[in-house]
mmCIF file of C-alpha atoms in Angstrom:
data_model
loop_
_atom_site.group_PDB
_atom_site.id
_atom_site.type_symbol
_atom_site.label_atom_id
_atom_site.label_comp_id
_atom_site.label_asym_id
_atom_site.label_seq_id
_atom_site.Cartn_x
_atom_site.Cartn_y
_atom_site.Cartn_z
ATOM 1 C CA UNK A 1 6.161 0.648 -8.841
ATOM 2 C CA UNK A 2 6.351 1.774 -12.484
ATOM 3 C CA UNK A 3 7.294 5.354 -13.293
ATOM 4 C CA UNK A 4 3.827 6.114 -14.755
ATOM 5 C CA UNK A 5 2.275 4.746 -11.557
ATOM 6 C CA UNK A 6 4.538 6.848 -9.362
ATOM 7 C CA UNK A 7 3.767 9.963 -11.411
ATOM 8 C CA UNK A 8 0.012 9.380 -11.183
ATOM 9 C CA UNK A 9 0.168 8.977 -7.403
ATOM 10 C CA UNK A 10 2.169 12.193 -7.092
ATOM 11 C CA UNK A 11 -0.296 14.081 -9.284
ATOM 12 C CA UNK A 12 -3.195 12.925 -7.092
ATOM 13 C CA UNK A 13 -1.310 13.833 -3.915
ATOM 14 C CA UNK A 14 -0.385 17.323 -5.255
ATOM 15 C CA UNK A 15 -2.957 18.181 -7.954
ATOM 16 C CA UNK A 16 -1.932 21.831 -8.230
ATOM 17 C CA UNK A 17 1.834 21.326 -8.505
ATOM 18 C CA UNK A 18 4.116 21.410 -11.536
ATOM 19 C CA UNK A 19 5.085 17.782 -12.204
ATOM 20 C CA UNK A 20 6.890 18.628 -15.428
ATOM 21 C CA UNK A 21 10.293 17.238 -14.392
ATOM 22 C CA UNK A 22 8.923 13.726 -13.881
ATOM 23 C CA UNK A 23 6.553 13.866 -16.846
ATOM 24 C CA UNK A 24 9.454 14.850 -19.119
ATOM 25 C CA UNK A 25 11.141 11.495 -18.404
ATOM 26 C CA UNK A 26 8.374 9.511 -20.112
ATOM 27 C CA UNK A 27 8.915 7.951 -23.526
ATOM 28 C CA UNK A 28 5.962 7.272 -25.902
ATOM 29 C CA UNK A 29 5.247 3.919 -24.253
ATOM 30 C CA UNK A 30 5.344 5.561 -20.826
ATOM 31 C CA UNK A 31 2.839 8.190 -21.961
ATOM 32 C CA UNK A 32 0.506 5.480 -23.227
ATOM 33 C CA UNK A 33 0.808 3.634 -19.912
ATOM 34 C CA UNK A 34 0.177 6.807 -17.920
ATOM 35 C CA UNK A 35 -2.938 7.714 -19.933
ATOM 36 C CA UNK A 36 -4.300 4.165 -19.689
ATOM 37 C CA UNK A 37 -3.659 4.047 -15.951
ATOM 38 C CA UNK A 38 -5.346 7.420 -15.408
ATOM 39 C CA UNK A 39 -8.382 6.255 -17.379
ATOM 40 C CA UNK A 40 -8.565 3.001 -15.424
ATOM 41 C CA UNK A 41 -8.445 4.910 -12.125
ATOM 42 C CA UNK A 42 -10.893 7.644 -13.278
ATOM 43 C CA UNK A 43 -8.410 10.495 -12.812
ATOM 44 C CA UNK A 44 -7.825 11.524 -16.434
ATOM 45 C CA UNK A 45 -9.148 15.026 -15.717
ATOM 46 C CA UNK A 46 -6.629 15.407 -12.872
ATOM 47 C CA UNK A 47 -3.855 14.276 -15.207
ATOM 48 C CA UNK A 48 -5.005 16.792 -17.839
ATOM 49 C CA UNK A 49 -4.983 19.532 -15.190
ATOM 50 C CA UNK A 50 -1.435 18.509 -14.217
ATOM 51 C CA UNK A 51 -0.303 18.790 -17.844
ATOM 52 C CA UNK A 52 -1.814 22.270 -18.027
ATOM 53 C CA UNK A 53 0.155 23.248 -14.903
ATOM 54 C CA UNK A 54 3.508 22.403 -16.508
ATOM 55 C CA UNK A 55 5.404 25.504 -17.601
ATOM 56 C CA UNK A 56 7.754 23.783 -20.044
ATOM 57 C CA UNK A 57 6.480 22.122 -23.201
ATOM 58 C CA UNK A 58 6.051 18.347 -22.969
ATOM 59 C CA UNK A 59 6.421 15.852 -25.803
ATOM 60 C CA UNK A 60 3.018 14.243 -25.355
ATOM 61 C CA UNK A 61 2.324 11.854 -28.271
ATOM 62 C CA UNK A 62 -0.544 13.314 -30.343
ATOM 63 C CA UNK A 63 -2.594 10.123 -30.126
ATOM 64 C CA UNK A 64 -2.299 10.113 -26.335
ATOM 65 C CA UNK A 65 -3.210 13.806 -26.102
ATOM 66 C CA UNK A 66 -6.251 13.256 -28.310
ATOM 67 C CA UNK A 67 -7.322 10.219 -26.285
ATOM 68 C CA UNK A 68 -7.065 12.194 -23.044
ATOM 69 C CA UNK A 69 -8.985 15.164 -24.453
ATOM 70 C CA UNK A 70 -11.804 12.869 -25.545
ATOM 71 C CA UNK A 71 -11.884 11.163 -22.143
ATOM 72 C CA UNK A 72 -12.016 14.493 -20.282
ATOM 73 C CA UNK A 73 -14.858 15.692 -22.514
ATOM 74 C CA UNK A 74 -16.801 12.485 -21.880
ATOM 75 C CA UNK A 75 -16.328 12.911 -18.130
ATOM 76 C CA UNK A 76 -17.378 16.560 -18.323
ATOM 77 C CA UNK A 77 -20.579 15.679 -20.179
ATOM 78 C CA UNK A 78 -21.353 12.786 -17.844
ATOM 79 C CA UNK A 79 -20.816 14.999 -14.797
ATOM 80 C CA UNK A 80 -23.249 17.496 -16.299
ATOM 81 C CA UNK A 81 -25.739 14.693 -16.947
ATOM 82 C CA UNK A 82 -25.290 13.406 -13.399
ATOM 83 C CA UNK A 83 -25.880 16.871 -11.966
ATOM 84 C CA UNK A 84 -29.118 17.228 -13.919
ATOM 85 C CA UNK A 85 -30.237 13.807 -12.695
ATOM 86 C CA UNK A 86 -29.391 14.815 -9.132
ATOM 87 C CA UNK A 87 -31.416 18.030 -9.048
ATOM 88 C CA UNK A 88 -34.436 16.371 -10.678
ATOM 89 C CA UNK A 89 -34.381 13.548 -8.149
ATOM 90 C CA UNK A 90 -33.940 15.927 -5.202
ATOM 91 C CA UNK A 91 -36.891 18.009 -6.405
ATOM 92 C CA UNK A 92 -39.073 14.911 -6.550
ATOM 93 C CA UNK A 93 -38.015 13.876 -3.029
ATOM 94 C CA UNK A 94 -38.435 17.420 -1.671
ATOM 95 C CA UNK A 95 -42.058 17.455 -2.824
ATOM 96 C CA UNK A 96 -42.558 14.487 -0.480
ATOM 97 C CA UNK A 97 -40.796 16.231 2.402
ATOM 98 C CA UNK A 98 -37.578 14.242 2.066
ATOM 99 C CA UNK A 99 -34.162 15.932 2.195
ATOM 100 C CA UNK A 100 -31.317 13.418 1.894
ATOM 101 C CA UNK A 101 -27.682 14.192 2.593
ATOM 102 C CA UNK A 102 -25.658 13.789 -0.603
ATOM 103 C CA UNK A 103 -22.538 11.895 0.360
ATOM 104 C CA UNK A 104 -18.877 12.589 -0.278
ATOM 105 C CA UNK A 105 -18.767 12.541 -4.101
ATOM 106 C CA UNK A 106 -21.348 15.305 -4.522
ATOM 107 C CA UNK A 107 -19.733 17.480 -1.857
ATOM 108 C CA UNK A 108 -16.244 17.026 -3.285
ATOM 109 C CA UNK A 109 -17.259 17.648 -6.889
ATOM 110 C CA UNK A 110 -19.423 20.706 -6.265
ATOM 111 C CA UNK A 111 -17.772 22.308 -3.258
ATOM 112 C CA UNK A 112 -14.130 21.286 -2.791
ATOM 113 C CA UNK A 113 -12.630 20.558 -6.225
ATOM 114 C CA UNK A 114 -12.017 23.500 -8.580
ATOM 115 C CA UNK A 115 -14.388 21.997 -11.172
ATOM 116 C CA UNK A 116 -16.944 19.159 -10.861
ATOM 117 C CA UNK A 117 -15.495 17.111 -13.738
ATOM 118 C CA UNK A 118 -12.220 16.757 -11.827
ATOM 119 C CA UNK A 119 -14.067 14.455 -9.394
ATOM 120 C CA UNK A 120 -16.141 12.014 -11.513
ATOM 121 C CA UNK A 121 -18.585 9.771 -9.634
ATOM 122 C CA UNK A 122 -19.710 6.292 -10.571
ATOM 123 C CA UNK A 123 -23.093 6.888 -8.943
ATOM 124 C CA UNK A 124 -25.017 9.269 -6.712
ATOM 125 C CA UNK A 125 -25.012 8.265 -3.044
ATOM 126 C CA UNK A 126 -27.716 9.704 -0.768
ATOM 127 C CA UNK A 127 -28.077 9.185 2.971
ATOM 128 C CA UNK A 128 -31.476 9.039 4.699
ATOM 129 C CA UNK A 129 -32.920 7.642 7.887
ATOM 130 C CA UNK A 130 -33.978 3.992 7.389
ATOM 131 C CA UNK A 131 -37.727 4.640 7.128
ATOM 132 C CA UNK A 132 -37.131 7.628 4.833
ATOM 133 C CA UNK A 133 -34.825 5.566 2.605
ATOM 134 C CA UNK A 134 -37.564 2.990 2.061
ATOM 135 C CA UNK A 135 -40.148 5.707 1.398
ATOM 136 C CA UNK A 136 -37.786 7.449 -1.047
ATOM 137 C CA UNK A 137 -37.153 4.175 -2.893
ATOM 138 C CA UNK A 138 -40.881 3.524 -3.223
ATOM 139 C CA UNK A 139 -41.504 7.088 -4.366
ATOM 140 C CA UNK A 140 -38.820 7.005 -7.046
ATOM 141 C CA UNK A 141 -39.942 3.645 -8.386
ATOM 142 C CA UNK A 142 -43.577 4.767 -8.432
ATOM 143 C CA UNK A 143 -42.668 7.862 -10.476
ATOM 144 C CA UNK A 144 -41.879 5.688 -13.498
ATOM 145 C CA UNK A 145 -38.562 7.484 -14.034
ATOM 146 C CA UNK A 146 -36.471 4.985 -12.112
ATOM 147 C CA UNK A 147 -36.008 1.230 -11.965
ATOM 148 C CA UNK A 148 -33.923 -1.204 -9.953
ATOM 149 C CA UNK A 149 -30.613 -1.808 -11.727
ATOM 150 C CA UNK A 150 -30.585 -4.894 -13.935
ATOM 151 C CA UNK A 151 -29.415 -8.057 -12.225
ATOM 152 C CA UNK A 152 -29.800 -6.653 -8.714
ATOM 153 C CA UNK A 153 -31.994 -8.471 -6.191
ATOM 154 C CA UNK A 154 -34.844 -6.783 -4.356
ATOM 155 C CA UNK A 155 -34.279 -6.466 -0.603
ATOM 156 C CA UNK A 156 -35.049 -4.233 2.351
ATOM 157 C CA UNK A 157 -32.982 -2.200 4.779
ATOM 158 C CA UNK A 158 -32.224 -5.228 6.949
ATOM 159 C CA UNK A 159 -30.141 -6.846 4.198
ATOM 160 C CA UNK A 160 -27.573 -4.157 3.446
ATOM 161 C CA UNK A 161 -26.289 -0.654 4.179
ATOM 162 C CA UNK A 162 -28.216 0.570 1.131
ATOM 163 C CA UNK A 163 -31.341 -0.313 -0.796
ATOM 164 C CA UNK A 164 -31.097 -1.910 -4.264
ATOM 165 C CA UNK A 165 -29.388 0.528 -6.661
ATOM 166 C CA UNK A 166 -31.715 2.509 -8.907
ATOM 167 C CA UNK A 167 -31.179 3.756 -12.443
ATOM 168 C CA UNK A 168 -32.551 7.016 -13.824
ATOM 169 C CA UNK A 169 -34.030 5.534 -17.015
ATOM 170 C CA UNK A 170 -33.705 8.781 -18.974
ATOM 171 C CA UNK A 171 -30.223 9.885 -17.936
ATOM 172 C CA UNK A 172 -28.812 6.397 -17.260
ATOM 173 C CA UNK A 173 -27.395 7.496 -13.910
ATOM 174 C CA UNK A 174 -27.033 5.058 -10.985
ATOM 175 C CA UNK A 175 -28.474 6.118 -7.621
ATOM 176 C CA UNK A 176 -27.894 4.466 -4.251
ATOM 177 C CA UNK A 177 -30.068 5.275 -1.231
ATOM 178 C CA UNK A 178 -28.084 4.609 1.947
ATOM 179 C CA UNK A 179 -29.412 4.312 5.471
ATOM 180 C CA UNK A 180 -25.948 3.652 6.919
ATOM 181 C CA UNK A 181 -22.328 3.388 5.798
ATOM 182 C CA UNK A 182 -20.592 0.290 4.477
ATOM 183 C CA UNK A 183 -17.183 0.121 6.090
ATOM 184 C CA UNK A 184 -16.397 -3.487 6.921
ATOM 185 C CA UNK A 185 -15.707 -4.096 10.623
ATOM 186 C CA UNK A 186 -16.200 -0.405 11.441
ATOM 187 C CA UNK A 187 -17.234 -0.683 15.090
ATOM 188 C CA UNK A 188 -17.972 3.030 15.452
ATOM 189 C CA UNK A 189 -20.030 3.399 12.285
ATOM 190 C CA UNK A 190 -23.054 4.701 14.207
ATOM 191 C CA UNK A 191 -20.941 7.470 15.726
ATOM 192 C CA UNK A 192 -19.734 8.652 12.325
ATOM 193 C CA UNK A 193 -23.278 8.458 10.974
ATOM 194 C CA UNK A 194 -24.482 10.618 13.855
ATOM 195 C CA UNK A 195 -21.720 13.128 13.113
ATOM 196 C CA UNK A 196 -22.678 13.290 9.434
ATOM 197 C CA UNK A 197 -26.374 13.708 10.175
ATOM 198 C CA UNK A 198 -25.941 16.230 12.981
ATOM 199 C CA UNK A 199 -23.806 18.762 11.110
ATOM 200 C CA UNK A 200 -24.733 18.915 7.418
ATOM 201 C CA UNK A 201 -24.157 22.022 5.342
ATOM 202 C CA UNK A 202 -25.319 23.222 1.937
ATOM 203 C CA UNK A 203 -23.865 23.703 -1.505
ATOM 204 C CA UNK A 204 -25.519 24.591 -4.806
ATOM 205 C CA UNK A 205 -25.993 22.505 -7.944
ATOM 206 C CA UNK A 206 -27.758 24.327 -10.801
ATOM 207 C CA UNK A 207 -29.236 26.870 -8.369
ATOM 208 C CA UNK A 208 -30.662 24.086 -6.223
ATOM 209 C CA UNK A 209 -29.582 23.881 -2.585
ATOM 210 C CA UNK A 210 -28.051 20.478 -1.858
ATOM 211 C CA UNK A 211 -27.385 19.109 1.630
ATOM 212 C CA UNK A 212 -23.874 17.623 2.089
ATOM 213 C CA UNK A 213 -21.665 16.560 5.034
ATOM 214 C CA UNK A 214 -19.261 19.071 6.560
ATOM 215 C CA UNK A 215 -15.618 18.920 5.485
ATOM 216 C CA UNK A 216 -14.845 17.401 8.899
ATOM 217 C CA UNK A 217 -17.371 14.562 8.556
ATOM 218 C CA UNK A 218 -16.590 14.075 4.871
ATOM 219 C CA UNK A 219 -12.866 13.628 5.512
ATOM 220 C CA UNK A 220 -13.531 11.042 8.229
ATOM 221 C CA UNK A 221 -15.948 9.227 5.903
ATOM 222 C CA UNK A 222 -13.369 9.205 3.102
ATOM 223 C CA UNK A 223 -10.797 7.676 5.433
ATOM 224 C CA UNK A 224 -13.217 4.987 6.652
ATOM 225 C CA UNK A 225 -14.454 4.253 3.120
ATOM 226 C CA UNK A 226 -10.987 3.974 1.555
ATOM 227 C CA UNK A 227 -9.320 2.065 4.387
ATOM 228 C CA UNK A 228 -11.984 -0.186 5.905
ATOM 229 C CA UNK A 229 -14.393 -0.753 3.034
ATOM 230 C CA UNK A 230 -11.975 -0.899 0.116
ATOM 231 C CA UNK A 231 -8.530 -1.392 1.636
ATOM 232 C CA UNK A 232 -7.502 1.360 -0.789
ATOM 233 C CA UNK A 233 -8.440 -0.399 -4.034
ATOM 234 C CA UNK A 234 -10.862 2.446 -4.808
ATOM 235 C CA UNK A 235 -7.902 4.186 -6.418
ATOM 236 C CA UNK A 236 -5.562 7.138 -5.896
ATOM 237 C CA UNK A 237 -8.406 9.668 -6.017
ATOM 238 C CA UNK A 238 -8.533 9.476 -2.206
ATOM 239 C CA UNK A 239 -5.221 11.380 -2.187
ATOM 240 C CA UNK A 240 -6.760 14.198 -4.224
ATOM 241 C CA UNK A 241 -9.911 14.137 -2.085
ATOM 242 C CA UNK A 242 -7.886 14.705 1.085
ATOM 243 C CA UNK A 243 -5.767 17.362 -0.650
ATOM 244 C CA UNK A 244 -8.799 19.463 -1.587
ATOM 245 C CA UNK A 245 -10.573 18.925 1.737
ATOM 246 C CA UNK A 246 -7.406 19.886 3.620
ATOM 247 C CA UNK A 247 -7.506 23.261 1.880
ATOM 248 C CA UNK A 248 -10.722 24.060 3.779
ATOM 249 C CA UNK A 249 -9.750 26.712 6.320
ATOM 250 C CA UNK A 250 -12.652 25.736 8.591
ATOM 251 C CA UNK A 251 -11.143 22.341 9.404
ATOM 252 C CA UNK A 252 -10.083 22.008 13.031
ATOM 253 C CA UNK A 253 -7.252 19.513 12.751
ATOM 254 C CA UNK A 254 -6.916 18.951 16.482
ATOM 255 C CA UNK A 255 -10.620 18.075 16.693
ATOM 256 C CA UNK A 256 -10.255 15.911 13.594
ATOM 257 C CA UNK A 257 -7.420 13.954 15.234
ATOM 258 C CA UNK A 258 -9.520 13.485 18.371
ATOM 259 C CA UNK A 259 -12.495 12.212 16.398
ATOM 260 C CA UNK A 260 -10.306 9.959 14.240
ATOM 261 C CA UNK A 261 -8.894 8.352 17.372
ATOM 262 C CA UNK A 262 -12.327 8.042 19.008
ATOM 263 C CA UNK A 263 -13.695 6.405 15.844
ATOM 264 C CA UNK A 264 -10.731 4.047 15.509
ATOM 265 C CA UNK A 265 -9.624 5.744 12.286
ATOM 266 C CA UNK A 266 -6.313 7.183 13.507
ATOM 267 C CA UNK A 267 -4.263 4.373 11.936
ATOM 268 C CA UNK A 268 -6.068 4.753 8.608
ATOM 269 C CA UNK A 269 -5.579 8.524 8.634
ATOM 270 C CA UNK A 270 -1.943 8.049 9.627
ATOM 271 C CA UNK A 271 -1.467 5.676 6.706
ATOM 272 C CA UNK A 272 -2.918 8.177 4.236
ATOM 273 C CA UNK A 273 -0.812 10.974 5.733
ATOM 274 C CA UNK A 274 2.395 8.879 5.585
ATOM 275 C CA UNK A 275 1.806 8.001 1.926
ATOM 276 C CA UNK A 276 0.939 11.609 1.102
ATOM 277 C CA UNK A 277 4.182 12.704 2.778
ATOM 278 C CA UNK A 278 6.186 10.274 0.626
ATOM 279 C CA UNK A 279 4.488 11.710 -2.455
ATOM 280 C CA UNK A 280 5.197 15.344 -1.573
ATOM 281 C CA UNK A 281 1.708 16.433 -0.495
ATOM 282 C CA UNK A 282 1.409 20.018 0.731
ATOM 283 C CA UNK A 283 -1.179 19.686 3.511
ATOM 284 C CA UNK A 284 0.902 17.724 6.063
ATOM 285 C CA UNK A 285 2.084 20.830 7.921
ATOM 286 C CA UNK A 286 -1.517 21.414 9.042
ATOM 287 C CA UNK A 287 -1.849 18.259 11.127
ATOM 288 C CA UNK A 288 -0.379 17.462 14.555
ATOM 289 C CA UNK A 289 2.564 15.059 14.466
ATOM 290 C CA UNK A 290 0.841 12.417 16.591
ATOM 291 C CA UNK A 291 -0.615 9.883 14.162
ATOM 292 C CA UNK A 292 0.424 6.198 14.257
ATOM 293 C CA UNK A 293 3.261 5.409 11.832
ATOM 294 C CA UNK A 294 2.581 2.540 9.399
ATOM 295 C CA UNK A 295 5.224 0.038 8.357
ATOM 296 C CA UNK A 296 6.981 0.118 4.988
ATOM 297 C CA UNK A 297 4.991 -2.973 3.984
ATOM 298 C CA UNK A 298 1.705 -1.205 4.716
ATOM 299 C CA UNK A 299 2.705 1.733 2.528
ATOM 300 C CA UNK A 300 3.823 -0.580 -0.274
ATOM 301 C CA UNK A 301 0.548 -2.505 -0.136
ATOM 302 C CA UNK A 302 -1.497 0.693 -0.303
ATOM 303 C CA UNK A 303 0.458 1.898 -3.352
ATOM 304 C CA UNK A 304 -0.154 -1.410 -5.129
ATOM 305 C CA UNK A 305 -3.839 -1.510 -4.154
ATOM 306 C CA UNK A 306 -4.473 2.048 -5.371
ATOM 307 C CA UNK A 307 -3.092 1.243 -8.819
ATOM 308 C CA UNK A 308 -4.461 -2.293 -9.223
ATOM 309 C CA UNK A 309 -6.533 -2.867 -12.390
ATOM 310 C CA UNK A 310 -10.269 -3.458 -12.071
ATOM 311 C CA UNK A 311 -10.032 -7.171 -12.971
ATOM 312 C CA UNK A 312 -7.366 -7.726 -10.324
ATOM 313 C CA UNK A 313 -9.432 -5.786 -7.759
ATOM 314 C CA UNK A 314 -12.440 -8.014 -8.352
ATOM 315 C CA UNK A 315 -10.344 -11.141 -7.817
ATOM 316 C CA UNK A 316 -8.757 -9.749 -4.658
ATOM 317 C CA UNK A 317 -12.142 -8.728 -3.257
ATOM 318 C CA UNK A 318 -13.508 -12.192 -3.919
ATOM 319 C CA UNK A 319 -10.581 -13.824 -2.138
ATOM 320 C CA UNK A 320 -10.760 -11.409 0.809
ATOM 321 C CA UNK A 321 -14.538 -11.799 1.065
ATOM 322 C CA UNK A 322 -14.118 -15.561 1.201
ATOM 323 C CA UNK A 323 -11.575 -15.164 3.975
ATOM 324 C CA UNK A 324 -13.683 -12.624 5.859
ATOM 325 C CA UNK A 325 -16.925 -14.597 5.607
ATOM 326 C CA UNK A 326 -15.450 -17.994 6.422
ATOM 327 C CA UNK A 327 -12.745 -16.999 8.886
ATOM 328 C CA UNK A 328 -10.023 -18.813 6.951
ATOM 329 C CA UNK A 329 -7.964 -18.524 3.791
ATOM 330 C CA UNK A 330 -9.850 -18.972 0.531
ATOM 331 C CA UNK A 331 -9.160 -22.660 -0.043
ATOM 332 C CA UNK A 332 -11.164 -25.170 -2.050
ATOM 333 C CA UNK A 333 -12.765 -26.387 1.203
ATOM 334 C CA UNK A 334 -13.981 -22.929 2.284
ATOM 335 C CA UNK A 335 -15.145 -22.192 -1.248
ATOM 336 C CA UNK A 336 -17.201 -25.386 -1.280
ATOM 337 C CA UNK A 337 -18.659 -24.377 2.089
ATOM 338 C CA UNK A 338 -19.613 -20.975 0.675
ATOM 339 C CA UNK A 339 -21.238 -22.596 -2.342
ATOM 340 C CA UNK A 340 -23.500 -24.624 -0.061
ATOM 341 C CA UNK A 341 -24.805 -21.398 1.509
ATOM 342 C CA UNK A 342 -25.915 -19.172 -1.400
ATOM 343 C CA UNK A 343 -27.454 -15.754 -0.876
ATOM 344 C CA UNK A 344 -31.258 -16.164 -1.307
ATOM 345 C CA UNK A 345 -31.576 -12.614 -2.672
ATOM 346 C CA UNK A 346 -29.168 -13.333 -5.514
ATOM 347 C CA UNK A 347 -30.826 -16.679 -6.276
ATOM 348 C CA UNK A 348 -34.194 -14.896 -6.430
ATOM 349 C CA UNK A 349 -32.805 -12.188 -8.716
ATOM 350 C CA UNK A 350 -31.517 -14.789 -11.176
ATOM 351 C CA UNK A 351 -34.946 -16.430 -11.404
ATOM 352 C CA UNK A 352 -36.967 -13.237 -11.088
ATOM 353 C CA UNK A 353 -38.966 -14.153 -7.988
ATOM 354 C CA UNK A 354 -39.093 -12.948 -4.391
ATOM 355 C CA UNK A 355 -36.358 -14.095 -1.992
ATOM 356 C CA UNK A 356 -38.889 -16.128 0.018
ATOM 357 C CA UNK A 357 -40.164 -18.038 -3.002
ATOM 358 C CA UNK A 358 -38.913 -21.671 -3.096
ATOM 359 C CA UNK A 359 -38.589 -21.308 -6.873
ATOM 360 C CA UNK A 360 -35.471 -19.233 -6.207
ATOM 361 C CA UNK A 361 -33.508 -22.486 -6.042
ATOM 362 C CA UNK A 362 -33.957 -22.826 -9.812
ATOM 363 C CA UNK A 363 -31.243 -20.161 -10.007
ATOM 364 C CA UNK A 364 -28.777 -22.244 -8.007
ATOM 365 C CA UNK A 365 -26.983 -23.843 -11.012
ATOM 366 C CA UNK A 366 -26.380 -20.406 -12.541
ATOM 367 C CA UNK A 367 -25.214 -18.961 -9.217
ATOM 368 C CA UNK A 368 -22.958 -21.968 -8.645
ATOM 369 C CA UNK A 369 -21.365 -21.617 -12.084
ATOM 370 C CA UNK A 370 -20.759 -17.906 -11.513
ATOM 371 C CA UNK A 371 -19.186 -18.586 -8.128
ATOM 372 C CA UNK A 372 -16.966 -21.369 -9.472
ATOM 373 C CA UNK A 373 -15.811 -19.178 -12.354
ATOM 374 C CA UNK A 374 -14.848 -16.347 -9.997
ATOM 375 C CA UNK A 375 -12.960 -18.747 -7.751
ATOM 376 C CA UNK A 376 -11.099 -20.219 -10.743
ATOM 377 C CA UNK A 377 -10.209 -16.765 -12.072
ATOM 378 C CA UNK A 378 -9.022 -15.559 -8.672
ATOM 379 C CA UNK A 379 -6.839 -18.609 -8.054
ATOM 380 C CA UNK A 380 -5.268 -18.302 -11.522
ATOM 381 C CA UNK A 381 -3.876 -14.832 -10.750
ATOM 382 C CA UNK A 382 -0.794 -15.121 -8.472
ATOM 383 C CA UNK A 383 -0.548 -11.335 -8.199
ATOM 384 C CA UNK A 384 -4.122 -11.108 -6.929
ATOM 385 C CA UNK A 385 -3.469 -13.910 -4.427
ATOM 386 C CA UNK A 386 -0.316 -12.255 -3.068
ATOM 387 C CA UNK A 387 -1.850 -8.787 -2.864
ATOM 388 C CA UNK A 388 -5.051 -10.134 -1.290
ATOM 389 C CA UNK A 389 -2.971 -11.794 1.422
ATOM 390 C CA UNK A 390 -0.926 -8.625 2.010
ATOM 391 C CA UNK A 391 -4.078 -6.534 2.210
ATOM 392 C CA UNK A 392 -5.544 -8.942 4.739
ATOM 393 C CA UNK A 393 -2.490 -8.276 6.919
ATOM 394 C CA UNK A 394 -3.061 -4.549 6.373
ATOM 395 C CA UNK A 395 -6.685 -4.945 7.461
ATOM 396 C CA UNK A 396 -5.571 -6.771 10.617
ATOM 397 C CA UNK A 397 -3.205 -3.901 11.452
ATOM 398 C CA UNK A 398 -5.865 -1.271 10.861
ATOM 399 C CA UNK A 399 -8.332 -3.065 13.136
ATOM 400 C CA UNK A 400 -5.879 -4.023 15.891
ATOM 401 C CA UNK A 401 -6.230 -2.177 19.185
ATOM 402 C CA UNK A 402 -3.587 0.420 20.011
ATOM 403 C CA UNK A 403 -1.239 2.273 17.714
ATOM 404 C CA UNK A 404 1.620 -0.197 17.293
ATOM 405 C CA UNK A 405 2.678 -0.731 13.700
#
């Protein structure tokens, strides 16, 4: 773990603290690495807030300070643009009698974090009942303001946890309409979905009332999303998410522990809590001391996954997906097997026809070349191979019955 990486994790775990002592140890190269890492992980605004919290003056290189200021301003403007896109879309859906639940990013940005730009979102995630999700998708596409994202296949609710991503053509904002969650191997997904749908609450975005999950449901969703869907390669922002949610005085931690255990998320929550404790987080005194304790290897893997670069993440996901789908390590034999069973939706998207059209097979050479290139890239990165294997062991531990570490 590099010093810039350690500092960034600590800032995310304790966003409101004074991290000046550690920041003062950085040389110019360290500052450049820290700024680049924060940008890669989409937490530049949290880093800028941490610098503002330092009482003593820091020797931040002018070029790094300027780069960070520009990044924060871009994120602020994009968050504003996203918010405008959100309220316009919700108004259009409301006219049709549809009221989606805006998932964790919207709640965190507009209700839990001190300022929305501190919690940038890649896209807007909305949750609806299956039939309502399809109706909302049709309505948005028919309005002429939205289109299916380029390169994405057309499919229905039976194919995925969400419908094909949409793009607001004016504001260039990505929108995903979910009808369920996407946490791999999450056996109790329906129970968490029921919890999220049964107890929504409201916040306000530009004077418009927006429906969001409760802090209780949101925290459980964050744990499931980070641990089971991403195996923590969605970055260190999960540490800040839990920090700001934990500040909610309405959270019943005993009930949260009960629900985490009932949902099979107690190990994942225990892993986040153990890492947060190592990093000096302030919310640990609120929770009962009864969570499963992860091993040192698990904690090390999570640290590495949170700070892995986007290219490395893509290679690890490819390797893990090969292993998950084929029930074996990603060898040349299993890769060949996967290549003989292409996804008809993706073949159809390449050609520009429906997934049932036999002409979709004209896209097979392109799909095959893409698949082969990803396999070659993944196998050429020893770090990705090692971390993918370690994260597979982490996944096995998270999904194993009982609380043994």
